[in-house]
Coordinates of C-alpha atoms in Angstrom, one line a residue:
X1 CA -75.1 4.8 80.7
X2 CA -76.6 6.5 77.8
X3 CA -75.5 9.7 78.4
X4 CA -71.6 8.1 78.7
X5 CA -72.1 6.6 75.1
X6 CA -73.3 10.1 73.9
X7 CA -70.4 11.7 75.4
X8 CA -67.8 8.8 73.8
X9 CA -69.4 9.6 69.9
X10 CA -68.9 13.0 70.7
X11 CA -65.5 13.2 72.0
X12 CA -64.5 10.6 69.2
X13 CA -66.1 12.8 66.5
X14 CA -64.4 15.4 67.9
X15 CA -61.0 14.3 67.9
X16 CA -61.8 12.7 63.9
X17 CA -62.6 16.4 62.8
X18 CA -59.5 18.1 64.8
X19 CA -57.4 15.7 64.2
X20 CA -54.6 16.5 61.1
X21 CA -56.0 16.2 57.9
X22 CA -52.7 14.9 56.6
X23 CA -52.7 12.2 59.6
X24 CA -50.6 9.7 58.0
X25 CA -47.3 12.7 57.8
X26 CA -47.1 12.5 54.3
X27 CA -44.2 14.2 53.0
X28 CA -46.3 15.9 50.0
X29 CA -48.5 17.7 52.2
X30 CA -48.5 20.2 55.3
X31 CA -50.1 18.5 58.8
X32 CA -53.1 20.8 57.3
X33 CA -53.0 19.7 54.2
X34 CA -51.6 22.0 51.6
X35 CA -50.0 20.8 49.0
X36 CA -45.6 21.3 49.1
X37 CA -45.2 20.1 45.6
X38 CA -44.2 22.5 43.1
X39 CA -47.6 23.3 41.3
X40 CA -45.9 25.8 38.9
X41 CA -43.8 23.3 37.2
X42 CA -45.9 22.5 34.8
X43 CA -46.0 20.6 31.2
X44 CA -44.5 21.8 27.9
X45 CA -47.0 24.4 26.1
X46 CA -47.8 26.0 23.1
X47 CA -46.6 29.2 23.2
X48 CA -46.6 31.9 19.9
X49 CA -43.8 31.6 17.4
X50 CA -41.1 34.4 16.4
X51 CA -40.1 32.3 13.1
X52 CA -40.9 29.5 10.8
X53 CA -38.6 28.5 8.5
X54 CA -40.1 26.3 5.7
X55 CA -37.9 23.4 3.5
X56 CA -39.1 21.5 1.2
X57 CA -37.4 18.5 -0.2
X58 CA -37.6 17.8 -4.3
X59 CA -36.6 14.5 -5.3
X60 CA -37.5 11.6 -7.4
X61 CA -39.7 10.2 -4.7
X62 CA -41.8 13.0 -4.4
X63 CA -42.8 13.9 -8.0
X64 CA -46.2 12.5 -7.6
X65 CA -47.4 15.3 -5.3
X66 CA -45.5 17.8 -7.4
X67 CA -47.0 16.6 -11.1
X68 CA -47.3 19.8 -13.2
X69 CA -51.1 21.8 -13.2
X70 CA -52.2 18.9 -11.7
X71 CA -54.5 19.3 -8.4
X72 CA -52.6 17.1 -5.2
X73 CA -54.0 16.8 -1.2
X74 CA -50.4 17.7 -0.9
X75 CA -50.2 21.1 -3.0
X76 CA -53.4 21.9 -1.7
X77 CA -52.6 21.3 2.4
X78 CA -49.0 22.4 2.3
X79 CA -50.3 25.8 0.6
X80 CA -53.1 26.2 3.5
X81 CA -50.5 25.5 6.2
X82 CA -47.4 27.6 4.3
X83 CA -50.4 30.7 4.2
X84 CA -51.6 30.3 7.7
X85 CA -47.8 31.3 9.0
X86 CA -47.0 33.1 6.0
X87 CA -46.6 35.9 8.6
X88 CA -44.0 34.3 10.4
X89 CA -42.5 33.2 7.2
X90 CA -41.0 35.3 5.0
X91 CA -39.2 32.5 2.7
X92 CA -39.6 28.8 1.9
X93 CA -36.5 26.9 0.7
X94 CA -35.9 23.7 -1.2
X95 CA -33.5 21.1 -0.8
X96 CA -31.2 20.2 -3.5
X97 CA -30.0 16.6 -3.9
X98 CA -26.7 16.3 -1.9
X99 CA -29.2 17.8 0.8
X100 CA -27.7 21.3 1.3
X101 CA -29.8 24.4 1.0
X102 CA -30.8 25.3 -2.6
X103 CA -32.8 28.2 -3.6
X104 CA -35.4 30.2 -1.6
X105 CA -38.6 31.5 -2.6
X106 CA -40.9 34.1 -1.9
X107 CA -44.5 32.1 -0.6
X108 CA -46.7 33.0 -3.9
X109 CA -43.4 32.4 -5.9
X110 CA -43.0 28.7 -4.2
X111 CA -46.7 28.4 -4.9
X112 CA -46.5 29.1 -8.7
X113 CA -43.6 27.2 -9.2
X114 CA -45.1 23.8 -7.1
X115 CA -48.4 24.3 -8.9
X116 CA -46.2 24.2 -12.5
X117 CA -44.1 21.3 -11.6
X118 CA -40.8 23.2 -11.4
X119 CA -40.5 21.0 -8.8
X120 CA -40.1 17.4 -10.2
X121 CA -36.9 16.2 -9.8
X122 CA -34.7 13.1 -10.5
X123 CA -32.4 13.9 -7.3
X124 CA -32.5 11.4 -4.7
X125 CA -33.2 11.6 -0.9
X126 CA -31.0 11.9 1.9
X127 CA -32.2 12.5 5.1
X128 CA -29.3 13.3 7.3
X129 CA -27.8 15.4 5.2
X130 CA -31.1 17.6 5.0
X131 CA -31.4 17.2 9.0
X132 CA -27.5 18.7 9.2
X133 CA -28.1 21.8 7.0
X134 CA -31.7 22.5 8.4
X135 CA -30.4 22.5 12.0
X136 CA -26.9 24.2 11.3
X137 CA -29.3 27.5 9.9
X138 CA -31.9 27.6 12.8
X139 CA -31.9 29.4 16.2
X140 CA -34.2 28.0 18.3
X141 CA -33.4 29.6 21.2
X142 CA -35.2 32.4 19.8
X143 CA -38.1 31.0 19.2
X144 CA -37.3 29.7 15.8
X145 CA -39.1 26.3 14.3
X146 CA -37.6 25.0 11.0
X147 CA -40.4 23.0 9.2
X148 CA -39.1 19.8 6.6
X149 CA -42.0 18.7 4.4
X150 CA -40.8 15.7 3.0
X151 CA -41.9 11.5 2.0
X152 CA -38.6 11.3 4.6
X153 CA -37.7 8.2 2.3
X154 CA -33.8 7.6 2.4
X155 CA -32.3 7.2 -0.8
X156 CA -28.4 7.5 -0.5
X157 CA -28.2 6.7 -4.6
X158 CA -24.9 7.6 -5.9
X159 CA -23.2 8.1 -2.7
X160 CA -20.3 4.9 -1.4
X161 CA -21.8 2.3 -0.1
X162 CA -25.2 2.8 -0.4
X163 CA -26.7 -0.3 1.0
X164 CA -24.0 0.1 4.4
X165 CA -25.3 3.1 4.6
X166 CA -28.8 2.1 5.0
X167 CA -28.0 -0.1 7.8
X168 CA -26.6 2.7 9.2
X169 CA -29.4 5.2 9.2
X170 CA -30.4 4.6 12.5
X171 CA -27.3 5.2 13.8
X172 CA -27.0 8.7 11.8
X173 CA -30.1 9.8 12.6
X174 CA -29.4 9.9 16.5
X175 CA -26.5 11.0 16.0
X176 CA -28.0 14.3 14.7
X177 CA -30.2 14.6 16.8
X178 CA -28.3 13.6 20.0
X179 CA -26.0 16.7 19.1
X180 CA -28.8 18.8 18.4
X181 CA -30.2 18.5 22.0
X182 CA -33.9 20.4 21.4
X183 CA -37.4 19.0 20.6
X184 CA -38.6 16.7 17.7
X185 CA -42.2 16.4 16.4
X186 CA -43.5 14.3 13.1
X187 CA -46.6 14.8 11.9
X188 CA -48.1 12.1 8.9
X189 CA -50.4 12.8 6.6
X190 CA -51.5 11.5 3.1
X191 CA -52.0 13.0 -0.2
X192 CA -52.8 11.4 -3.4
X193 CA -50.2 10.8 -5.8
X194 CA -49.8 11.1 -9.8
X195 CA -47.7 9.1 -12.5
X196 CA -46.4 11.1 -15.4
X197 CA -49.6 11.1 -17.0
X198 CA -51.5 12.8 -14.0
X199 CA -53.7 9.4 -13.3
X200 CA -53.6 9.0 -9.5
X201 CA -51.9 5.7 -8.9
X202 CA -52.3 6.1 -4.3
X203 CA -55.0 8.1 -3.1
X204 CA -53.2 8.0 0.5
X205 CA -49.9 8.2 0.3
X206 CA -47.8 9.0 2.6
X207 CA -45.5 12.3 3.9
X208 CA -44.8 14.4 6.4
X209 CA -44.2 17.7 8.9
X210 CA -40.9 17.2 11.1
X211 CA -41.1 19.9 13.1
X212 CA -37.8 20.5 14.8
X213 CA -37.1 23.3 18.0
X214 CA -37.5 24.5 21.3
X215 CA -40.4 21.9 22.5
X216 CA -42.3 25.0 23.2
X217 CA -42.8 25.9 19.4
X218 CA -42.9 22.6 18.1
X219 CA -46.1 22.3 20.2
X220 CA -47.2 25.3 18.7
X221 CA -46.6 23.5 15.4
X222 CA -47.2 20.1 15.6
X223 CA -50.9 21.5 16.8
X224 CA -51.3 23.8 14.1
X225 CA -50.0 21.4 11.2
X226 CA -52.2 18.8 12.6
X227 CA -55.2 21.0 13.2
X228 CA -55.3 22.0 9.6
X229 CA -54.9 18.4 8.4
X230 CA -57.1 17.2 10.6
X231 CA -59.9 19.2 8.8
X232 CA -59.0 18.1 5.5
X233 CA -59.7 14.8 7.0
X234 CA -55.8 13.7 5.8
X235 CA -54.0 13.5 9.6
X236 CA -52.8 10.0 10.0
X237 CA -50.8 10.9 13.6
X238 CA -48.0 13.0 15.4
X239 CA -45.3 11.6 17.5
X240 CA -42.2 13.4 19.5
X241 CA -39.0 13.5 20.9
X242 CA -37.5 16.0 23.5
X243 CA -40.1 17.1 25.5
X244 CA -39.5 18.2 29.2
X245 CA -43.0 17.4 30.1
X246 CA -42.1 18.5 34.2
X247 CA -45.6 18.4 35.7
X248 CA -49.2 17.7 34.5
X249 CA -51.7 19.4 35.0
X250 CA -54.6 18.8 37.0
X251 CA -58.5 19.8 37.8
X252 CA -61.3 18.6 39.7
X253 CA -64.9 17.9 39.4
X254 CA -67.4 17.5 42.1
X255 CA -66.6 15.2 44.6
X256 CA -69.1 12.8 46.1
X257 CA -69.0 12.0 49.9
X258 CA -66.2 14.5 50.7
X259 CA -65.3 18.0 50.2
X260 CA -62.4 19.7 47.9
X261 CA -60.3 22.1 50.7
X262 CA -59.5 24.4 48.3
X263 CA -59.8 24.8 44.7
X264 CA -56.1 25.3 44.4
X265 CA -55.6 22.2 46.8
X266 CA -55.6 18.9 45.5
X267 CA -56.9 18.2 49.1
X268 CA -60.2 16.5 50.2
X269 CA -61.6 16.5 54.1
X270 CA -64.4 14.8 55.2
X271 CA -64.6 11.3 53.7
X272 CA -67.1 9.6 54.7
X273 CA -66.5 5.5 54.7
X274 CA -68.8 3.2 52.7
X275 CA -69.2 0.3 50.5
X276 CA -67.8 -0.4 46.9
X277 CA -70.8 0.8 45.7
X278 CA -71.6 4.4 47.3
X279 CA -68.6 6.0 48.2
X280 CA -66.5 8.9 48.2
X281 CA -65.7 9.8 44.8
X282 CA -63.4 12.2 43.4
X283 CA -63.4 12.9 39.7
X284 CA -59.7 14.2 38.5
X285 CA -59.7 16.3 34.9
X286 CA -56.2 15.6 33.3
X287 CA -55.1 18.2 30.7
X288 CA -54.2 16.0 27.6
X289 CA -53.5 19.0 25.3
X290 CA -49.9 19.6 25.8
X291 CA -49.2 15.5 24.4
X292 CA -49.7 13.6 21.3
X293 CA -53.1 13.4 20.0
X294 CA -52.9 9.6 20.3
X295 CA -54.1 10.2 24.3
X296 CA -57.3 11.4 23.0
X297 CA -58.0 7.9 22.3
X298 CA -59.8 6.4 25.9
X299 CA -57.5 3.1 25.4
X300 CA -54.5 4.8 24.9
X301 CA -54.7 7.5 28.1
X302 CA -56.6 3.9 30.0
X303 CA -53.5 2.4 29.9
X304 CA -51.0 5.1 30.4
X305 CA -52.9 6.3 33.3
X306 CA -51.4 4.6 36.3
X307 CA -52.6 5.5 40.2
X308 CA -52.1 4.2 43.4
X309 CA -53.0 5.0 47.1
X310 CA -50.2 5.0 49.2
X311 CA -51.3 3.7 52.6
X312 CA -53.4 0.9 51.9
X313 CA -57.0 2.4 51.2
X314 CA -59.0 0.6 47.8
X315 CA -58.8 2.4 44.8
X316 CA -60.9 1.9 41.7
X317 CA -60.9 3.6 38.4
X318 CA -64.2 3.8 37.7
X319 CA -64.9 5.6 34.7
X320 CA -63.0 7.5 31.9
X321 CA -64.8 10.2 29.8
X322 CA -62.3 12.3 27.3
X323 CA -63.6 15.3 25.3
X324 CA -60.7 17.2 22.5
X325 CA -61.9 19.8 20.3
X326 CA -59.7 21.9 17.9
X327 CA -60.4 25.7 17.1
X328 CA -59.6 27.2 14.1
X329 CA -60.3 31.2 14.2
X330 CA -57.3 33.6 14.3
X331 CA -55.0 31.3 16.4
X332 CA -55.1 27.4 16.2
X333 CA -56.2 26.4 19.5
X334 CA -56.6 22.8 20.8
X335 CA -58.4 21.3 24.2
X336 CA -58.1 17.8 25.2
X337 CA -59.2 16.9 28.8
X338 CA -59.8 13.8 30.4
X339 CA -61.9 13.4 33.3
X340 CA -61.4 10.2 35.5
X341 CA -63.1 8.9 38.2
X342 CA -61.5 7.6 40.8
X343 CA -64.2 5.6 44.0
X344 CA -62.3 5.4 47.6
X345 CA -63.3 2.7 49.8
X346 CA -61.7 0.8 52.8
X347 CA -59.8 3.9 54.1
X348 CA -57.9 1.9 56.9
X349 CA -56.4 4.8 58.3
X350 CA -57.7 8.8 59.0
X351 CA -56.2 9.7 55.4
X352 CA -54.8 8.4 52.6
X353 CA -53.1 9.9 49.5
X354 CA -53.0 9.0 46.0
X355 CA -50.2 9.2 43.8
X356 CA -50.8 9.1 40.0
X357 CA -49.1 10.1 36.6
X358 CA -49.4 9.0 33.1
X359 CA -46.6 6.8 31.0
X360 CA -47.0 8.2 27.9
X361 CA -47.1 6.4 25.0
X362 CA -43.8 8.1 23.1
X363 CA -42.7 5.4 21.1
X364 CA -46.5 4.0 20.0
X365 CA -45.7 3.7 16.3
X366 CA -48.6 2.0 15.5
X367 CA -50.6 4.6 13.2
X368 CA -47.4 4.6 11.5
X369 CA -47.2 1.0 10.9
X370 CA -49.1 1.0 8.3
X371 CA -46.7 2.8 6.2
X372 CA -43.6 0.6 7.1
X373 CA -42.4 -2.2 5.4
X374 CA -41.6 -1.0 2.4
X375 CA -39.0 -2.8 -0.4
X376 CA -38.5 -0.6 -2.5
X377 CA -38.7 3.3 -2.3
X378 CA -40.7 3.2 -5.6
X379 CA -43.6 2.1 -3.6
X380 CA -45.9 4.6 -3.3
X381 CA -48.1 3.6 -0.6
X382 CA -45.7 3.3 1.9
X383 CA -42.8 5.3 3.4
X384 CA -39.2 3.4 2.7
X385 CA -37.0 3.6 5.8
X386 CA -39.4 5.6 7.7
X387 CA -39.1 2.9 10.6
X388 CA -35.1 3.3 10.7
X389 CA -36.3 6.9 11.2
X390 CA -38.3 6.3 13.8
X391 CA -35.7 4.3 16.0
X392 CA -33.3 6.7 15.2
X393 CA -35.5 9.8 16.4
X394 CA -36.4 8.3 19.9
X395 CA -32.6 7.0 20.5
X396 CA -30.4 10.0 20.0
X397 CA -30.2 11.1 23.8
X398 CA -33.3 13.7 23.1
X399 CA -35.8 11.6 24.8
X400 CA -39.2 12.6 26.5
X401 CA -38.7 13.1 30.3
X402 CA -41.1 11.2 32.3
X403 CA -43.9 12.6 33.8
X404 CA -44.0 13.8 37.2
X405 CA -46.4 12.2 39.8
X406 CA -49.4 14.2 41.1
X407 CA -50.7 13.8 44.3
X408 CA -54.3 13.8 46.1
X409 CA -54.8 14.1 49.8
X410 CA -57.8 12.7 51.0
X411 CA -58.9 12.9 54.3
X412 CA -61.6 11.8 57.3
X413 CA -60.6 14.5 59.2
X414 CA -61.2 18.8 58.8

């Protein structure tokens, strides 16, 4: 009797650890469990620029960053960016006030003349006029980024119509960038800002980097602009439009109570069954680097992670841990990883696979918000229009695409 028990565990064990790790057929995986999904079509990166073409816009609006022999956050953090790619930029070029190009500068010629207020105006703003010239004089295909530093306040003064025309900015402003087809990044920061006089009347106020592209470069940018602000302690947020995010990309810690198949798999064998509170654990790293910033911030990637096991087996997300640092050396780097943990339990079946992705965030304007609302363009402290902007910029056909799930094979079997 007992030997007929010993040999029932043994060819049951047997047939667990023969059986095929990918027991349930899944489509995403082999019988032996390798992965069939397309691991090399991977997220947006950075990648090094051939060109960056700098505009500046010089209007009414912005004369408080421009105030003559006066010190500005502004002056000072445009300067450190313009130098840092002053390889890659051998001009920087204003706009004049009907928004076409006007003239160019060499970078310690732009510097001398910003520093000595040739730069205060009394021309107004408009936007999508600027937007039109920039993109009709950039080729992004090769690997150009065009650069608009700018309060991106819309002030169609002297122009028909110009309160219709504010209702319609919105409209315009997809429009362009609908045509335009390629990638869109803006990246706030703040600056102090001067009256005639030189007293500062807004020690935050608002303007901006709209980086525009091949998404490819504009990651380069965005991280680099934002990088450099960021240590100046004067980066408010980055948001974007036109990404072809394809698929992201994954690690993996050490697993508890199973065994990774391979570290190029996102396979594990060997799970062993338990309770809620000792089980099989399997800690996912989630490369955060190639998205806005904002993921970096545990209740932001919390609730755009989403996961799910697809044949019935409990899933838990049990803790969250996110570490970003950004280098600043030679080349502007950036890191971001989050590492999840994800406990197993109830496996009803020999495997189970989880599917998971992340819903980013794309149209979070909330860091923004704080500039919006704005009467009047004379107000300083916040950006006038800049939410008709925002709607326009994430509704002109040049959206993000969504994320691609990931899978994860786990297994009883070997």
């Amino acid at each position: 009797m007992i030997w007929g028990i010993m040999a029932a565990v043994v060819v049951s064990l047997f047939v667990s650890c023969s059986g095929d790790i990918n027991s349930n057929g899944d489509s995403h995986f082999d019988p032996d469990g390798h992965y069939l999904v397309d691991s090399s079509i991977t997220v947006t990166k950075a990648v090094p620029l051939s060109r960056v073409k700098f505009y500046v816009e010089v209007s009414g609006s912005m004369n408080g960053f421009f105030r003559a022999n006066q010190p500005t956050d502004f002056k000072r953090d445009v300067w450190q960016i313009m130098s840092y790619y002053s390889a890659l930029t051998p001009e920087i070029t204003i706009l004049t006030n009907d928004g076409s190009q006007g003239a160019s500068y060499q970078p310690k010629d732009f510097q001398t003349r910003m520093n000595t207020g040739s730069f205060v105006s009394t021309a107004s703003t408009k936007v999508p006029l600027m937007l039109q010239s920039i993109i009709a004089n950039l080729d992004a295909d090769n690997g150009e980024v065009a650069v608009l530093i700018s309060d991106m306040k819309y002030s169609p003064v002297g122009q028909a119509a110009p309160k219709v025309l504010l209702t319609q900015y919105s409209t315009d402003v997809s429009k362009i960038f609908g045509q335009y087809g390629k990638a869109i990044s803006l990246v706030c920061a703040t600056s102090n800002y001067l009256d005639r006089r030189g007293a500062s009347v807004c020690d935050t106020s608002p303007y901006y980097f709209l980086i525009i592209g091949d998404d490819s470069g504009v990651a380069e940018m965005r991280d680099g602009i934002s990088t450099l602000l960021t240590n100046a302690g004067r980066f408010v947020d980055n948001i974007e439009s036109g990404f072809d995010y394809g698929k992201i990309k994954e690690g993996f810690g050490i697993p508890k109570k199973c065994f990774q198949m391979d570290t190029n798999e996102p396979t594990f064998v060997e799970y062993e069954e338990a309770d809620s509170y000792d089980t099989c654990i399997i800690n996912l790293k989630v490369d955060l680097a190639p998205y806005r910033w904002i993921m970096t911030d545990k209740s932001y990637f919390t609730n755009a992670f989403k996961a799910e096991t697809l044949y019935g087996t409990t899933l838990i997300v049990d803790d969250v841990n996110i570490a970003a640092q950004n280098i600043t050396d030679k080349q502007l780097k950036r890191t971001a990883e989050a590492t999840v943990r994800l406990k197993l339990f109830n496996m009803p079946t020999d495997s189970d696979v989880i599917v998971w992705t992340l819903e980013l965030p794309d149209t979070d304007y909330t860091l923004f918000w704080q500039f919006c609302g704005a009467t009047a363009e004379e107000d300083v402290t916040k950006s006038y229009s800049i939410e008709d902007f925002l709607v326009g910029m994430f509704y002109g056909g040049v959206v993000n695409t969504t994320l691609k799930p990931n899978y994860i094979l786990v297994s009883k079997n070997s």
